[in-house]
Amino acid sequence: DDWLPITSSRNAKWWYSAFHNVTAMVGAGVLSLPYAMSELGWGPGVTVLVLSWIITLYTLWQMVEMHEMVPGKRFDRYHELGQYAFGEKLGLYIVVPQQLIVEVGVNIVYMVTGGKSLQKFHNTVCSNCKSIKLTYFIMIFASVHFVLSHLPNFNSISGVSLAAAVMSLSYSTIAWAASAHKGVQDNVEYGYKAKSTSGTVFNFFSALGDVAFAYAGHNVVLEIQATIPSTPEKPSKGPMWRGVVVAYIVVALCYFPVALVGYWMFGNGVKDNILISLEKPKWLIAMANMFVVIHVIGSYQIYAMPVFDMIETVLVKKLNFTPSRILRFIVRNLYVAFTMFVAITFPFFGGLLGFFGGFAFAPTTYFLPCVMWLAIYKPKRFSLSWWSNWDGLLLRVFFSSSSYDFSSFIEGSFIFQVPNLFPSIPKDCILHSHTQPWERVKSLATKRLLSHQQRTAEQKAIDDWLPITSSRNAKWWYAAFHNVTAMVGAGVLSLPSAMASLGWGPGVVILVLSWVITLYTLWQMVEMHEMVPGKRFDRYHELGQHAFGEKLGLWIVVPQQLICEVGVDIVYMVTGGKSLQKIHDLVCHKKNCKSIKTTYFIMIFGSVHFVLSHLPNFNSISGISLAAAIMSLSYSTIAWVASVDKRVHEQNQKDVDYGYAASTTAGTVFNFLNALGDVAFAYAGHNVVLEIQATIPSTPEKPSKGPMWRGVLVAYLVVALCYFPVALVGYWVFGNTVDDNILISLNKPTWLIITANMFVVIHVIGSYQLYAMPVFDMIETVMVKKLRFKPSWVLRFVVRNIYVAFTMFVGITFPFFGSLLGFFGGFAFAPTTYFLPCIIWLALYKPRKFSLSWITNWICIILGFLLMILSPIGGLRSIILNAKTYGFYS
């Protein structure tokens, strides 16, 4: 601890915390606040800025208070406080990924910002000099950090941090003072500049991200407070809070004048960096850019120090390296080199971080401290503290599940020997458990045993009512068509387009690899369904809980599963509506029928589900699922057979171009990444596999994995018959001109396209029901087991109608939801399908290192992880390029 960066020096003064916090908080992002104001408008903009300042000051106060809330202990790191609030494992998983996204991401952004500011300084001072690539300026900026990063701890960088804090105040003052000097521009406008409602809404959301990015300093607050000395008489929270108040006054002096004066002077014509809008005088702009460089040097070091601490802690405490200068030299140089390399490779990284960071900046700054405060202090319900923290938080379910088991503390007593009968022991029994007469204890045990048996019977009755476990008489062929319906979505029609972006070689390899890997991971899930004798993991999250623990397993699996299942249902709501619209337009093409909005077709499609959703379980929708499976094979066959027929009969198809359609290297790369997402989306059936297997009867002599695996093999043969011909034939016939839906490329004959679209409608009706059933099961489980509602048809009627109405409403509001899902789904489809089963397999079976099983699983994990990281990048670019075509309620 005396060697690690965070805890090695505890002699800081209160003013150290002041300028450390200013350096951490006031980033170069302050220069984009006038632009954010132009997208928010006067009223919302001022409100958002003031509210963010107040809320983040409040959450920062909470963190300062919680630093020493346990007498004799200091939470020197954010994740230590998280572990105390949520448990050792869960706390680590909740805090560390978000903290690393913020800190490493900010360091990469500052590497780019430093390089760009140096380049701007060079170009301003030397306008006639030879142009130098940004790469070299980033390398020059990084060279400073190859030296400064070897300063051992926070206190040793206090001089750098002070200089950075002064610079941040300086360039902020230059920005607003120079704007005021320039005066209000001619014909200034304060209205929203986007021409469409959707554009205005998306710009508004983007501006919220800019504001969230401006308040990212909470990630290093506990680490800064750890450097201040503390005694019971004089705890560190006193000087730390004094420093924070000073820092926040400086933040206000930087943020509000720049945001408000900048917007006042330039209106909605302001640039995303106000220094660009100023332009002159040159010497002032050059000086401001140099101030930015000095500031981000300090900020880089502030955000890097907790990362150094994490890496060095793992190396020394987990991997047993000896603490030494050589270790520190290698670790820190590698980190600086890594951030420099990423910055050089992705000089647009700030744009990506503005999106990805939204998942981490907002939680770690705005509400995670409130969640921990509620978990630890448990303020009285409806008190001021309770309201202040709960406002805007949707984490009630998490806390309702926490309980305290006193039985684990009573050693040697009868109660300790049968803890499963005593989930909540009365206090008087705990205090007198060793002195009570045996008869009283035995009586208590008898009562608890009867209560336990009663609860078991009640539990069985609930399980017999819930959708997943209520019927276990399915045959192997049920598993076959359920899996076909789940796997072969309307996304198969976009596979030729994905091939066009991938090319022949990579495309074929990725299609075949995906088929093999997902079949392997599906086999793993089938095997693990009954890996514990006498128990069945009927739901994906139950398997996750067995592998990772009760709470952590729930948090790892459920969010991803819900993104997939609810997201797919919304996409299918839109797909069904659009296919119905396509049928209507084709049938009425020559009759000049009146055009009808997609909204009404989605409502027609949704009306079917208001009926079908009341079928109680998987087995009751088997007929619908069978019809859907046949339809998926049918429209896939139509797609590739009609393509072959078109190639044979139309001579002009012979001159087909199989090269990449994009004209730039960047375009080709992004299209490639987007195509990876399309392929990942095509293999999303794993999210319902365990739930399907739960419907098959099982005995020790004849476990369910036999018929289930037979059904899976048949299903995967059908998948191959659908995917490979459509993808390969479609690309062979149309080349890189193929549309993202191959039916559009076909055009004729009209009757065939109408038939194919009708098949799509029937298929997505079945698929919707298949993906909705596990969601119904989750909701009904929470309602009955947690909220103690009585299992009844009325409850089911209300719950399922609300769910269908919700997916229909989202589908109508965002008819472009499929494009968004291509991005968000990358985070969920790839893990749940490609590598989460492998991680669970390794955690449970623990195969020998470097054995075939160990190597196979690690290959799948690495490939799946790369898919999860890379495919959303392509999806994000696709959203950016197509955003102007999006319209709400279109």
mmCIF file of N, CA and C in Angstrom, residues 204-214 354 358 361:
data_model
loop_
_atom_site.group_PDB
_atom_site.id
_atom_site.type_symbol
_atom_site.label_atom_id
_atom_site.label_comp_id
_atom_site.label_asym_id
_atom_site.label_seq_id
_atom_site.Cartn_x
_atom_site.Cartn_y
_atom_site.Cartn_z
ATOM 1 N N PHE A 204 -30.616 17.312 -29.600
ATOM 2 C CA PHE A 204 -30.873 17.565 -28.181
ATOM 3 C C PHE A 204 -30.212 16.480 -27.333
ATOM 4 N N PHE A 205 -30.409 15.216 -27.753
ATOM 5 C CA PHE A 205 -29.799 14.094 -27.025
ATOM 6 C C PHE A 205 -28.275 14.186 -27.052
ATOM 7 N N SER A 206 -27.734 14.547 -28.207
ATOM 8 C CA SER A 206 -26.280 14.677 -28.346
ATOM 9 C C SER A 206 -25.749 15.748 -27.402
ATOM 10 N N ALA A 207 -26.491 16.847 -27.271
ATOM 11 C CA ALA A 207 -26.079 17.931 -26.378
ATOM 12 C C ALA A 207 -26.094 17.483 -24.924
ATOM 13 N N LEU A 208 -27.064 16.643 -24.561
ATOM 14 C CA LEU A 208 -27.089 16.097 -23.198
ATOM 15 C C LEU A 208 -25.812 15.308 -22.918
ATOM 16 N N GLY A 209 -25.350 14.555 -23.951
ATOM 17 C CA GLY A 209 -24.089 13.811 -23.814
ATOM 18 C C GLY A 209 -22.902 14.725 -23.607
ATOM 19 N N ASP A 210 -22.893 15.864 -24.310
ATOM 20 C CA ASP A 210 -21.802 16.834 -24.141
ATOM 21 C C ASP A 210 -21.769 17.375 -22.717
ATOM 22 N N VAL A 211 -22.949 17.647 -22.163
ATOM 23 C CA VAL A 211 -23.018 18.165 -20.791
ATOM 24 C C VAL A 211 -22.567 17.091 -19.792
ATOM 25 N N ALA A 212 -23.006 15.832 -20.024
ATOM 26 C CA ALA A 212 -22.592 14.733 -19.142
ATOM 27 C C ALA A 212 -21.079 14.565 -19.167
ATOM 28 N N PHE A 213 -20.489 14.695 -20.354
ATOM 29 C CA PHE A 213 -19.034 14.566 -20.516
ATOM 30 C C PHE A 213 -18.300 15.670 -19.755
ATOM 31 N N ALA A 214 -18.967 16.839 -19.603
ATOM 32 C CA ALA A 214 -18.333 17.975 -18.921
ATOM 33 C C ALA A 214 -18.231 17.763 -17.413
ATOM 34 N N GLY A 354 -18.163 10.064 -27.043
ATOM 35 C CA GLY A 354 -19.381 10.803 -26.745
ATOM 36 C C GLY A 354 -20.581 9.878 -26.687
ATOM 37 N N GLY A 358 -21.470 7.774 -22.683
ATOM 38 C CA GLY A 358 -22.771 8.043 -22.085
ATOM 39 C C GLY A 358 -23.204 6.944 -21.140
ATOM 40 N N PHE A 361 -20.252 7.825 -18.098
ATOM 41 C CA PHE A 361 -20.174 9.143 -17.469
ATOM 42 C C PHE A 361 -21.394 9.403 -16.599
#
